[in-house]
Tab-separated table of C-alpha atoms and ligand atoms in Angstrom:
chain	number	residue	atom	x	y	z
A	28	MET	CA	-0.079	-0.025	0.154
A	29	PRO	CA	1.388	3.693	-0.603
A	30	VAL	CA	2.573	5.463	2.051
A	31	LEU	CA	1.970	8.923	3.150
A	32	ASP	CA	4.210	11.880	3.874
A	33	GLU	CA	5.224	12.967	7.162
A	34	GLN	CA	2.720	16.276	6.742
A	35	LEU	CA	-0.403	14.915	5.521
A	36	ILE	CA	-0.067	11.718	8.073
A	37	PRO	CA	-1.381	14.676	11.284
A	38	VAL	CA	-4.221	15.673	8.736
A	39	PHE	CA	-5.501	12.351	7.726
A	40	ASP	CA	-5.751	11.171	11.575
A	41	GLU	CA	-7.714	14.709	12.273
A	42	VAL	CA	-10.126	13.703	9.079
A	43	VAL	CA	-10.672	9.701	11.218
A	44	SER	CA	-10.937	11.523	14.197
A	45	ARG	CA	-13.041	14.105	13.530
A	46	ASN	CA	-15.865	11.878	11.216
A	47	PRO	CA	-16.170	8.303	12.852
A	48	GLY	CA	-17.165	6.050	11.306
A	49	GLU	CA	-17.537	7.433	7.696
A	50	ILE	CA	-15.006	4.969	6.410
A	51	GLU	CA	-15.895	5.212	2.754
A	52	PHE	CA	-15.072	8.938	3.843
A	53	HIS	CA	-11.858	8.049	5.056
A	54	GLN	CA	-10.947	5.734	1.618
A	55	ALA	CA	-11.488	8.633	-0.619
A	56	VAL	CA	-9.599	10.792	1.301
A	57	ARG	CA	-6.844	8.685	2.043
A	58	GLU	CA	-6.599	7.938	-1.089
A	59	VAL	CA	-5.637	11.564	-2.569
A	60	LEU	CA	-3.756	12.398	0.315
A	61	GLU	CA	-1.003	9.496	-1.110
A	62	SER	CA	-0.579	11.252	-3.946
A	63	LEU	CA	-0.210	14.892	-2.456
A	64	GLY	CA	3.133	13.863	-0.975
A	65	PRO	CA	5.115	16.199	-3.705
A	66	VAL	CA	2.797	18.676	-3.619
A	67	VAL	CA	2.731	19.453	-0.078
A	68	ALA	CA	6.836	19.281	-0.587
A	69	LYS	CA	7.229	21.410	-3.272
A	70	HIS	CA	3.842	23.871	-2.530
A	71	PRO	CA	4.778	24.863	1.300
A	72	GLU	CA	2.065	27.762	0.807
A	73	TYR	CA	-0.404	24.780	0.604
A	74	ALA	CA	0.502	24.183	4.061
A	75	ASP	CA	1.008	27.768	5.381
A	76	ALA	CA	-2.590	28.310	4.944
A	77	GLU	CA	-4.274	25.027	5.767
A	78	VAL	CA	-5.221	24.383	2.605
A	79	ILE	CA	-5.351	20.702	2.787
A	80	ARG	CA	-7.391	20.500	6.697
A	81	ARG	CA	-9.726	23.364	4.929
A	82	LEU	CA	-10.367	20.775	1.638
A	83	CYS	CA	-11.089	17.919	4.108
A	84	GLU	CA	-13.824	19.760	5.535
A	85	PRO	CA	-17.246	20.349	3.827
A	86	GLU	CA	-18.665	23.863	3.874
A	87	ARG	CA	-22.251	22.883	4.831
A	88	GLN	CA	-23.862	20.063	5.236
A	89	ILE	CA	-27.414	19.193	5.494
A	90	ILE	CA	-29.500	16.728	6.706
A	91	PHE	CA	-33.247	16.487	6.523
A	92	ARG	CA	-36.217	14.901	7.404
A	93	VAL	CA	-38.265	13.188	4.447
A	94	PRO	CA	-41.833	12.160	5.403
A	95	TRP	CA	-44.172	10.803	2.502
A	96	VAL	CA	-46.852	8.831	2.278
A	97	ASP	CA	-46.810	5.312	0.310
A	98	ASP	CA	-49.372	4.112	-1.964
A	99	ALA	CA	-51.325	1.504	1.205
A	100	GLY	CA	-52.015	5.550	2.947
A	101	ARG	CA	-48.852	4.664	5.380
A	102	VAL	CA	-46.656	7.018	6.587
A	103	GLN	CA	-43.341	6.702	5.670
A	104	LEU	CA	-39.481	8.279	6.760
A	105	ASN	CA	-36.487	8.442	5.012
A	106	ARG	CA	-33.539	10.369	5.978
A	107	GLY	CA	-32.563	12.951	3.124
A	108	PHE	CA	-28.605	14.937	2.616
A	109	ARG	CA	-26.902	17.827	0.672
A	110	VAL	CA	-23.523	17.754	1.666
A	111	GLU	CA	-21.796	21.305	-0.041
A	112	PHE	CA	-18.702	20.379	-0.258
A	113	ASN	CA	-16.092	22.812	-2.035
A	114	SER	CA	-17.243	25.970	-3.610
A	115	ALA	CA	-13.917	27.216	-4.341
A	116	LEU	CA	-14.682	26.819	-9.100
A	117	GLY	CA	-18.307	27.482	-9.251
A	118	PRO	CA	-21.753	26.770	-7.562
A	119	TYR	CA	-22.009	23.059	-5.612
A	120	LYS	CA	-22.213	20.145	-8.248
A	121	GLY	CA	-23.239	16.847	-7.977
A	122	GLY	CA	-25.685	14.422	-8.714
A	123	LEU	CA	-27.768	12.832	-5.739
A	124	ARG	CA	-27.950	9.233	-4.801
A	125	PHE	CA	-31.116	6.971	-3.640
A	126	HIS	CA	-30.208	3.543	-2.066
A	127	PRO	CA	-30.760	2.270	1.340
A	128	SER	CA	-27.242	2.360	2.142
A	129	VAL	CA	-26.590	5.890	1.793
A	130	TYR	CA	-25.936	7.865	4.914
A	131	LEU	CA	-23.192	10.685	5.725
A	132	GLY	CA	-20.350	8.777	5.436
A	133	ILE	CA	-20.998	7.982	1.702
A	134	VAL	CA	-22.558	11.510	0.924
A	135	LYS	CA	-19.272	12.520	1.984
A	136	PHE	CA	-16.550	10.586	0.022
A	137	LEU	CA	-19.001	10.982	-3.365
A	138	GLY	CA	-18.776	15.284	-2.229
A	139	PHE	CA	-15.088	14.736	-1.701
A	140	GLU	CA	-14.665	12.764	-5.210
A	141	GLN	CA	-16.328	15.261	-6.783
A	142	ILE	CA	-14.022	18.229	-6.257
A	143	PHE	CA	-11.165	16.878	-7.919
A	144	LYS	CA	-13.288	15.321	-10.929
A	145	ASN	CA	-15.448	18.756	-11.539
A	146	SER	CA	-12.278	21.128	-11.008
A	147	LEU	CA	-10.356	17.672	-14.044
A	148	THR	CA	-13.079	19.045	-16.478
A	149	GLY	CA	-11.893	22.512	-16.357
A	150	MET	CA	-15.320	23.757	-15.746
A	151	PRO	CA	-16.257	26.362	-13.072
A	152	ILE	CA	-18.097	23.553	-11.107
A	153	GLY	CA	-17.385	23.073	-7.517
A	154	GLY	CA	-17.661	19.585	-5.500
A	155	GLY	CA	-20.950	18.123	-3.694
A	156	LYS	CA	-23.682	15.426	-3.360
A	157	GLY	CA	-26.639	14.409	-2.369
A	158	GLY	CA	-29.294	12.221	-1.470
A	159	SER	CA	-30.974	9.501	0.442
A	160	ASP	CA	-31.704	6.062	1.889
A	161	PHE	CA	-34.705	6.017	0.092
A	162	ASP	CA	-35.100	2.603	-1.906
A	163	PRO	CA	-37.002	3.331	-4.859
A	164	LYS	CA	-36.815	-0.615	-5.794
A	165	GLY	CA	-40.404	-2.050	-5.895
A	166	ARG	CA	-42.072	1.501	-5.332
A	167	SER	CA	-44.892	2.470	-7.906
A	168	SER	CA	-43.907	6.102	-9.875
A	169	ALA	CA	-46.529	8.081	-7.698
A	170	GLU	CA	-44.527	6.499	-4.442
A	171	VAL	CA	-41.663	7.713	-5.704
A	172	MET	CA	-42.795	11.218	-7.002
A	173	ARG	CA	-44.361	12.323	-3.565
A	174	PHE	CA	-40.581	10.918	-2.136
A	175	CYS	CA	-39.357	13.196	-4.398
A	176	GLN	CA	-41.347	16.197	-3.738
A	177	SER	CA	-41.346	16.208	0.220
A	178	PHE	CA	-37.784	16.112	-0.683
A	179	MET	CA	-37.592	18.912	-2.805
A	180	THR	CA	-40.137	20.093	-0.291
A	181	GLU	CA	-37.017	21.057	1.332
A	182	LEU	CA	-33.554	20.925	-0.106
A	183	PHE	CA	-35.082	23.544	-2.464
A	184	ARG	CA	-34.134	26.271	0.131
A	185	HIS	CA	-30.197	25.014	0.063
A	186	ILE	CA	-29.891	25.064	-4.049
A	187	GLY	CA	-29.890	27.568	-6.872
A	188	GLU	CA	-28.513	27.788	-10.345
A	189	TYR	CA	-25.769	29.994	-8.494
A	190	THR	CA	-25.090	28.070	-5.348
A	191	ASP	CA	-25.650	24.515	-5.963
A	192	VAL	CA	-26.700	22.317	-9.312
A	193	PRO	CA	-27.657	18.927	-7.998
A	194	ALA	CA	-28.832	15.931	-10.594
A	195	GLY	CA	-28.454	12.458	-10.824
A	196	ASP	CA	-27.124	8.839	-9.228
A	197	ILE	CA	-27.570	5.898	-8.006
A	198	GLY	CA	-31.242	5.673	-8.285
A	199	VAL	CA	-31.746	9.345	-9.277
A	200	GLY	CA	-32.672	9.299	-13.783
A	201	GLY	CA	-34.727	11.182	-16.028
A	202	ARG	CA	-38.266	10.303	-14.231
A	203	GLU	CA	-36.781	11.536	-10.889
A	204	ILE	CA	-35.137	14.435	-11.676
A	205	GLY	CA	-38.400	15.119	-13.574
A	206	TYR	CA	-40.348	15.400	-9.938
A	207	LEU	CA	-37.392	17.356	-8.621
A	208	PHE	CA	-37.677	20.429	-10.882
A	209	GLY	CA	-41.554	19.853	-10.830
A	210	GLN	CA	-41.673	20.495	-7.527
A	211	TYR	CA	-38.458	23.420	-7.390
A	212	LYS	CA	-40.827	25.287	-9.587
A	213	ARG	CA	-44.129	25.335	-7.551
A	214	VAL	CA	-42.189	25.978	-4.602
A	215	THR	CA	-40.060	28.881	-5.621
A	216	ASN	CA	-42.364	29.606	-8.557
A	217	ARG	CA	-39.715	29.888	-10.684
A	218	TYR	CA	-38.677	28.378	-14.196
A	219	GLU	CA	-35.260	27.840	-13.034
A	220	SER	CA	-33.411	25.517	-15.422
A	221	GLY	CA	-30.001	26.188	-14.483
A	222	VAL	CA	-30.999	24.643	-10.816
A	223	LEU	CA	-30.799	20.653	-11.761
A	224	THR	CA	-29.082	19.322	-14.404
A	225	GLY	CA	-30.437	15.833	-16.574
A	226	LYS	CA	-33.786	17.179	-17.380
A	227	GLY	CA	-35.788	15.676	-20.192
A	228	LEU	CA	-34.488	16.945	-23.461
A	229	THR	CA	-38.047	18.940	-24.024
A	230	TRP	CA	-38.116	20.848	-20.733
A	231	GLY	CA	-34.156	22.089	-20.056
A	232	GLY	CA	-32.202	19.198	-20.879
A	233	SER	CA	-28.719	18.513	-22.996
A	234	GLN	CA	-28.181	16.604	-25.616
A	235	VAL	CA	-25.870	13.052	-24.545
A	236	ARG	CA	-26.830	13.949	-20.678
A	237	THR	CA	-28.081	10.482	-20.810
A	238	GLU	CA	-25.039	8.933	-21.908
A	239	ALA	CA	-22.245	11.146	-20.991
A	240	THR	CA	-20.572	9.051	-18.492
A	241	GLY	CA	-20.570	5.672	-20.150
A	242	TYR	CA	-20.101	6.904	-23.297
A	243	GLY	CA	-16.778	9.451	-21.834
A	244	THR	CA	-15.184	6.613	-19.872
A	245	VAL	CA	-15.265	4.681	-23.212
A	246	PHE	CA	-13.692	7.874	-24.429
A	247	PHE	CA	-11.405	7.817	-21.809
A	248	VAL	CA	-10.343	4.790	-22.239
A	249	LYS	CA	-10.201	5.227	-26.341
A	250	GLU	CA	-6.869	7.128	-25.236
A	251	MET	CA	-5.247	5.207	-23.131
A	252	LEU	CA	-5.562	3.140	-25.912
A	253	THR	CA	-4.680	5.129	-28.478
A	254	ALA	CA	-1.778	6.644	-26.407
A	255	SER	CA	-0.503	3.035	-26.625
A	256	ARG	CA	-0.978	2.704	-30.489
A	257	ASP	CA	-4.563	0.220	-29.856
A	258	SER	CA	-8.187	0.728	-30.115
A	259	PHE	CA	-11.330	-0.833	-29.187
A	260	ASP	CA	-11.438	-2.836	-32.110
A	261	GLY	CA	-11.923	-6.501	-31.477
A	262	LYS	CA	-11.392	-6.594	-27.722
A	263	GLN	CA	-13.283	-8.213	-24.714
A	264	VAL	CA	-14.777	-6.063	-22.338
A	265	VAL	CA	-16.748	-6.555	-19.226
A	266	VAL	CA	-19.026	-3.941	-17.220
A	267	SER	CA	-20.314	-4.589	-14.398
A	268	GLY	CA	-23.714	-2.666	-13.723
A	269	SER	CA	-26.871	-2.517	-16.245
A	270	GLY	CA	-27.766	0.939	-14.987
A	271	ASN	CA	-27.315	4.577	-16.685
A	272	VAL	CA	-23.175	4.167	-16.820
A	273	ALA	CA	-23.339	0.564	-17.626
A	274	ILE	CA	-25.911	0.755	-19.977
A	275	TYR	CA	-24.124	3.627	-22.527
A	276	ALA	CA	-20.735	2.422	-21.534
A	277	ILE	CA	-21.463	-0.725	-23.609
A	278	GLU	CA	-23.431	1.147	-26.569
A	279	LYS	CA	-20.583	2.877	-26.997
A	280	VAL	CA	-17.589	0.231	-26.415
A	281	HIS	CA	-19.750	-1.499	-29.681
A	282	GLN	CA	-19.642	1.583	-32.093
A	283	LEU	CA	-15.638	1.627	-31.809
A	284	GLY	CA	-16.010	-2.609	-32.331
A	285	GLY	CA	-15.720	-3.725	-28.986
A	286	ARG	CA	-17.644	-6.479	-27.695
A	287	VAL	CA	-18.847	-6.464	-23.701
A	288	VAL	CA	-19.385	-10.254	-23.040
A	289	ALA	CA	-20.992	-9.374	-18.958
A	290	CYS	CA	-22.956	-7.298	-17.182
A	291	SER	CA	-24.733	-7.521	-14.064
A	292	ASP	CA	-26.838	-6.021	-11.359
A	293	SER	CA	-26.418	-6.782	-7.338
A	294	ASP	CA	-28.650	-10.465	-7.553
A	295	GLY	CA	-26.264	-11.409	-10.087
A	296	TYR	CA	-23.981	-11.128	-13.501
A	297	VAL	CA	-24.860	-12.599	-17.141
A	298	VAL	CA	-22.037	-13.199	-19.298
A	299	GLU	CA	-23.070	-13.711	-23.505
A	300	GLU	CA	-20.009	-14.833	-25.552
A	301	SER	CA	-21.431	-13.546	-28.645
A	302	GLY	CA	-22.005	-9.903	-26.578
A	303	ILE	CA	-24.599	-8.337	-24.732
A	304	ASP	CA	-27.545	-7.457	-26.968
A	305	LEU	CA	-27.730	-3.840	-26.043
A	306	ASP	CA	-31.363	-3.108	-27.698
A	307	LEU	CA	-33.293	-5.946	-25.302
A	308	LEU	CA	-30.930	-5.007	-22.705
A	309	LYS	CA	-32.612	-1.038	-22.767
A	310	GLU	CA	-35.869	-2.516	-22.668
A	311	VAL	CA	-35.765	-4.855	-19.769
A	312	LYS	CA	-33.701	-2.162	-17.224
A	313	GLU	CA	-34.659	1.571	-18.942
A	314	LEU	CA	-38.524	0.296	-19.573
A	315	GLN	CA	-39.375	-2.465	-17.542
A	316	ARG	CA	-37.332	-1.549	-14.895
A	317	GLY	CA	-36.383	-5.457	-14.703
A	318	ARG	CA	-33.433	-7.173	-13.800
A	319	VAL	CA	-30.376	-9.050	-15.121
A	320	SER	CA	-32.068	-12.073	-14.796
A	321	ASP	CA	-34.987	-11.177	-17.075
A	322	TYR	CA	-32.599	-9.945	-19.621
A	323	ALA	CA	-30.976	-13.709	-19.518
A	324	ALA	CA	-34.005	-15.478	-19.477
A	325	ARG	CA	-34.879	-13.780	-22.396
A	326	ARG	CA	-31.914	-14.234	-24.680
A	327	GLY	CA	-31.863	-18.126	-23.396
A	328	SER	CA	-29.472	-20.611	-24.090
A	329	SER	CA	-26.910	-17.829	-25.520
A	330	ALA	CA	-26.962	-16.354	-22.188
A	331	LYS	CA	-25.193	-17.901	-18.519
A	332	TYR	CA	-26.667	-16.117	-15.655
A	333	SER	CA	-25.015	-16.571	-12.210
A	334	SER	CA	-26.678	-15.400	-9.059
A	335	LYS	CA	-23.062	-16.134	-7.575
A	336	GLY	CA	-19.270	-15.934	-7.709
A	337	SER	CA	-17.572	-12.546	-9.531
A	338	ILE	CA	-18.013	-11.007	-12.607
A	339	TRP	CA	-14.642	-10.002	-12.715
A	340	SER	CA	-13.986	-13.420	-13.244
A	341	VAL	CA	-15.034	-13.409	-16.395
A	342	PRO	CA	-11.996	-13.269	-18.774
A	343	CYS	CA	-11.619	-9.956	-20.711
A	344	GLN	CA	-8.788	-7.176	-21.545
A	345	ILE	CA	-10.409	-4.043	-20.351
A	346	ALA	CA	-12.837	-4.000	-16.917
A	347	LEU	CA	-15.381	-1.261	-16.803
A	348	PRO	CA	-17.013	-1.282	-13.347
A	349	CYS	CA	-20.028	0.626	-13.622
A	350	ALA	CA	-21.817	0.044	-10.656
A	351	THR	CA	-20.724	0.879	-6.864
A	352	GLN	CA	-17.782	1.860	-4.534
A	353	ASN	CA	-15.765	-1.103	-3.364
A	354	GLU	CA	-17.373	-4.016	-6.069
A	355	LEU	CA	-13.708	-4.906	-7.052
A	356	ASN	CA	-11.848	-6.340	-4.877
A	357	GLY	CA	-8.379	-7.534	-4.272
A	358	ALA	CA	-9.317	-11.190	-5.050
A	359	ASP	CA	-11.148	-9.738	-8.380
A	360	ALA	CA	-8.044	-7.824	-9.184
A	361	LYS	CA	-6.294	-10.587	-9.183
A	362	ARG	CA	-8.444	-13.442	-11.272
A	363	LEU	CA	-8.539	-10.071	-13.868
A	364	VAL	CA	-4.818	-10.134	-13.596
A	365	ALA	CA	-4.677	-13.952	-13.989
A	366	ASN	CA	-6.887	-13.750	-17.077
A	367	GLY	CA	-4.905	-11.134	-19.019
A	368	CYS	CA	-6.605	-7.829	-18.205
A	369	GLN	CA	-4.923	-4.544	-19.610
A	370	ILE	CA	-6.520	-1.720	-18.513
A	371	VAL	CA	-9.619	-1.017	-15.606
A	372	ALA	CA	-11.247	2.165	-16.083
A	373	GLU	CA	-13.969	3.385	-13.114
A	374	GLY	CA	-17.483	4.127	-14.556
A	375	ALA	CA	-18.805	4.133	-11.357
A	376	ASN	CA	-17.411	6.431	-7.903
A	377	MET	CA	-14.219	4.350	-6.413
A	378	PRO	CA	-15.385	0.821	-7.355
A	379	THR	CA	-11.761	-0.539	-7.180
A	380	THR	CA	-10.944	-1.283	-3.236
A	381	PRO	CA	-7.215	0.151	-2.598
A	382	GLU	CA	-6.048	-3.398	-2.034
A	383	ALA	CA	-7.473	-4.010	-5.811
A	384	THR	CA	-5.684	-0.476	-6.765
A	385	ALA	CA	-2.347	-2.310	-5.195
A	386	LEU	CA	-2.473	-5.448	-7.287
A	387	LEU	CA	-3.625	-3.942	-9.917
A	388	HIS	CA	-0.642	-1.379	-10.152
A	389	ALA	CA	2.328	-3.551	-8.935
A	390	ALA	CA	1.183	-5.961	-12.405
A	391	GLY	CA	1.157	-3.054	-14.632
A	392	VAL	CA	-2.636	-3.126	-15.493
A	393	ARG	CA	-3.229	0.473	-16.890
A	394	PHE	CA	-6.086	2.011	-14.429
A	395	ALA	CA	-8.060	4.984	-14.625
A	396	PRO	CA	-9.725	6.425	-11.313
A	397	GLY	CA	-13.552	7.439	-11.718
A	398	LYS	CA	-12.451	11.041	-11.344
A	399	ALA	CA	-10.891	10.719	-14.234
A	400	ALA	CA	-12.469	7.423	-16.381
A	401	ASN	CA	-16.028	9.394	-15.292
A	402	ALA	CA	-15.651	12.818	-15.365
A	403	GLY	CA	-17.796	12.973	-18.346
A	404	GLY	CA	-21.413	13.249	-16.730
A	405	VAL	CA	-20.528	16.162	-14.649
A	406	ALA	CA	-18.681	17.633	-17.935
A	407	THR	CA	-22.156	17.332	-19.838
A	408	SER	CA	-24.018	18.474	-17.016
A	409	ALA	CA	-21.715	21.192	-17.229
A	410	LEU	CA	-22.458	22.004	-20.568
A	411	GLU	CA	-26.390	21.445	-20.079
A	412	MET	CA	-26.103	24.448	-17.201
A	413	GLN	CA	-24.278	26.459	-20.239
A	414	GLN	CA	-26.705	25.946	-22.647
A	415	ASN	CA	-29.879	27.035	-19.941
A	416	ALA	CA	-27.741	30.240	-18.923
A	417	SER	CA	-28.000	31.216	-22.712
A	418	ARG	CA	-31.736	30.059	-23.205
A	419	ASP	CA	-30.269	28.148	-26.694
A	420	SER	CA	-29.291	24.192	-27.275
A	421	TRP	CA	-26.862	22.321	-28.636
A	422	THR	CA	-26.789	19.081	-31.545
A	423	PHE	CA	-26.004	15.774	-30.471
A	424	GLU	CA	-22.891	15.807	-32.897
A	425	HIS	CA	-21.459	19.337	-31.705
A	426	THR	CA	-22.671	17.977	-27.584
A	427	GLU	CA	-20.618	14.499	-28.145
A	428	GLU	CA	-17.709	16.612	-29.541
A	429	ARG	CA	-17.579	18.894	-26.698
A	430	LEU	CA	-17.641	15.388	-24.516
A	431	ALA	CA	-14.881	13.766	-26.718
A	432	LYS	CA	-12.882	16.807	-26.426
A	433	THR	CA	-12.953	16.844	-22.624
A	434	MET	CA	-11.660	13.792	-22.181
A	435	ARG	CA	-9.100	13.899	-24.635
A	436	SER	CA	-8.231	16.721	-22.173
A	437	ILE	CA	-8.530	15.201	-19.242
A	438	HIS	CA	-6.702	11.911	-19.918
A	439	HIS	CA	-3.513	14.731	-21.377
A	440	ARG	CA	-3.444	16.095	-18.087
A	441	CYS	CA	-3.465	13.542	-16.075
A	442	LEU	CA	-0.571	12.297	-17.949
A	443	GLU	CA	1.140	15.574	-17.932
A	444	THR	CA	0.749	16.006	-14.357
A	445	ALA	CA	2.130	12.334	-13.405
A	446	ASP	CA	4.536	12.867	-15.564
A	447	LYS	CA	5.366	16.091	-14.145
A	448	TYR	CA	5.540	15.198	-10.464
A	449	GLY	CA	7.939	11.777	-10.903
A	450	SER	CA	5.156	9.295	-12.163
A	451	THR	CA	5.114	8.575	-15.089
A	452	GLY	CA	2.022	7.317	-16.766
A	453	ASP	CA	0.263	7.018	-13.382
A	454	TYR	CA	-3.212	8.069	-13.630
A	455	VAL	CA	-4.786	8.330	-10.279
A	456	VAL	CA	-1.330	10.282	-8.892
A	457	GLY	CA	-2.372	12.891	-12.604
A	458	ALA	CA	-5.739	13.393	-11.339
A	459	ASN	CA	-5.293	13.502	-8.115
A	460	ILE	CA	-2.945	16.135	-8.097
A	461	ALA	CA	-4.086	17.994	-11.552
A	462	GLY	CA	-7.366	18.777	-10.010
A	463	PHE	CA	-6.225	19.000	-6.156
A	464	THR	CA	-4.265	21.866	-7.638
A	465	GLN	CA	-6.535	23.934	-9.377
A	466	VAL	CA	-9.006	23.990	-6.617
A	467	ALA	CA	-5.566	24.602	-4.185
A	468	ASP	CA	-4.778	27.630	-6.259
A	469	ALA	CA	-7.996	29.241	-6.037
A	470	MET	CA	-8.756	28.282	-2.415
A	471	LEU	CA	-5.763	30.513	-1.837
A	472	ALA	CA	-6.643	33.042	-4.677
A	473	LEU	CA	-10.034	33.756	-2.284
A	474	GLY	CA	-8.323	33.305	1.207
A	475	ILE	CA	-8.835	31.775	4.220
A	476	ILE	CA	-12.920	32.058	4.110
B	24	LIG	P1	-27.787	2.895	-11.364
B	24	LIG	O1	-28.858	3.343	-10.588
B	24	LIG	O2	-28.702	3.458	-12.908
B	24	LIG	O3	-27.557	1.685	-11.851
B	24	LIG	C1	-26.539	1.106	-10.895
B	24	LIG	C2	-26.343	-0.293	-11.061
B	24	LIG	O4	-25.438	-0.486	-10.391
B	24	LIG	C3	-27.601	-1.239	-11.298
B	24	LIG	O5	-27.033	-1.971	-12.044
B	24	LIG	C4	-27.570	-1.788	-9.943
B	24	LIG	O6	-28.137	-2.780	-9.496
B	24	LIG	C5	-25.655	-1.219	-9.829
B	24	LIG	N1	-25.994	-1.788	-7.906
B	24	LIG	C6	-26.176	-0.022	-7.275
B	24	LIG	N2	-25.780	-0.703	-6.094
B	24	LIG	C7	-25.189	-1.827	-6.019
B	24	LIG	C8	-24.683	-2.550	-4.653
B	24	LIG	N3	-24.493	-1.822	-3.886
B	24	LIG	N4	-24.186	-3.697	-5.433
B	24	LIG	C9	-24.167	-4.295	-6.218
B	24	LIG	N5	-24.722	-3.334	-7.781
B	24	LIG	C10	-24.914	-2.623	-6.886
B	24	LIG	O7	-26.518	4.192	-11.210
B	24	LIG	P2	-25.955	5.240	-12.201
B	24	LIG	O8	-25.756	4.081	-13.225
B	24	LIG	O9	-25.899	6.097	-12.056
B	24	LIG	O10	-24.540	5.106	-11.418
B	24	LIG	C11	-23.707	3.976	-11.164
B	24	LIG	C12	-22.515	4.238	-10.808
B	24	LIG	O11	-21.666	5.596	-11.433
B	24	LIG	C13	-22.183	4.923	-9.750
B	24	LIG	O12	-20.727	4.563	-8.529
B	24	LIG	C14	-22.219	6.210	-9.387
B	24	LIG	O13	-22.045	7.201	-8.239
B	24	LIG	C15	-21.341	6.756	-10.822
B	24	LIG	N6	-21.162	7.824	-11.434
B	24	LIG	C16	-22.350	7.749	-11.851
B	24	LIG	C17	-22.800	9.055	-13.054
B	24	LIG	C18	-24.171	9.258	-13.648
B	24	LIG	O14	-24.007	10.652	-14.058
B	24	LIG	N7	-25.108	8.885	-13.320
B	24	LIG	C19	-21.494	10.101	-13.398
B	24	LIG	C20	-20.530	9.741	-12.448
B	24	LIG	C21	-20.436	8.820	-12.021
B	24	LIG	P3	-29.535	-2.878	-8.948
B	24	LIG	O15	-30.309	-2.883	-9.765
B	24	LIG	O16	-29.469	-4.471	-8.496
B	24	LIG	O17	-29.318	-1.989	-7.825
B	25	LIG	O1	-20.943	11.088	-10.115
B	25	LIG	C1	-20.997	12.101	-10.574
B	25	LIG	O2	-20.732	12.847	-11.227
B	25	LIG	C2	-22.386	12.366	-11.093
B	25	LIG	N1	-23.133	11.996	-10.679
B	25	LIG	C3	-23.024	13.208	-11.768
B	25	LIG	C4	-22.983	14.454	-11.143
B	25	LIG	C5	-23.722	15.580	-12.241
B	25	LIG	O3	-23.928	16.884	-11.595
B	25	LIG	O4	-23.896	15.411	-13.668
């Protein structure tokens, strides 16, 4: 495991003691701090102004009650969160996650990651994240609507196009953004398009936002392949998850000539040597809100479904974890290495455990961290904000080209920065340092706030 620079040990210890039990937040902070040794050595001004300690403390954390009534007339209760982490570069920006596992530690890890990711995009957006322990699974659309309306009835007072701009994440897609935007509009009496991103195309949304995270991850891998004079042509790819990020990662891999042979959900995974049938997967997941097992049943004997074991035992040259945090562990990394995997790129946020990351690194597998590889989603959200601000809308082609250009630029910045700080080819170091220095310099310029 990488070690922490001596100067940064007390900073990390303070994060652990001030945020007890928030293990995902500790993990995300540690992973960034591990890269910053050479930066603090070169730039004493950051320590003088306590930039890193301030960066690890959210600017504001909001926790609120979300009561709602289910279809049977019973009162239900959930907890809502919005962590406004850092606004040095722009209004807080980051998604909302609705999943039973959500608690403050998850929201803080995601908000912390978001600061550096948003900085890497080069767009004027700060970092934040929110969500709820609400479980949308098995709930009717009417229940989801009532939950979203209750959630926004409190959240509205904290957000705004110049303050904080939420979007989707796990469990929050176009349907939920619609209900949230509707309630925001109702309680504020303002058609403030720029307050949320991921909106529908007929009411202020941007082309390509739905596809952006998955497409962007694959564009990033394309840059990695191009750097070694290689391409997706004929490559076997495994994508975990089957939600928004996974579906559009699969689509772009197929468009670029690769073959995705497996995908998953939290119940199991499906393997299909001839390639996942994306039209059917979209129908099952997006239209019917079904499961990967339903997809497998519809495909018959060409697909093998398994509810046991790990998707990472499926041989591939490229692995794209696109489901959730810590879904790829040490044992999985060993399997990937043994099967000849060459590239792992994180479509999800922090899906690879620290042990797995270290094993992949030691084995020479090229590894793209989420804050670089999945930044295409939030970058396209920033393009949505631009279009809203100018009351304009761009074509699919133009927006996709902007996304591709952003991913090229992030890839370039990662490699250039890694090289400058003596870790040539290390995307983790490059992403962390490039993301950090831009925010840190802004924080220095803005004074002790
Ligand atoms: P979705 O809700 O659309 O899909 C999530 C997928 O991950 C589902 O297949 C789900 O399976 C699976 N999953 C979720 N939680 C778990 C779990 N605890 N164990 C196993 N599988 C799980 O979410 P997204 O596709 O939007 O998000 C996926 C990842 O990408 C997240 O890490 C998110 O933070 C990240 N991300 C998303 C962006 C976006 O724009 N949406 C942008 C950047 C990153 P099941 O249905 O069984 O729960
Ligand atoms: O993790 C992420 O970058 C997102 N969920 C998207 C955030 C956004 O504001 O588009």
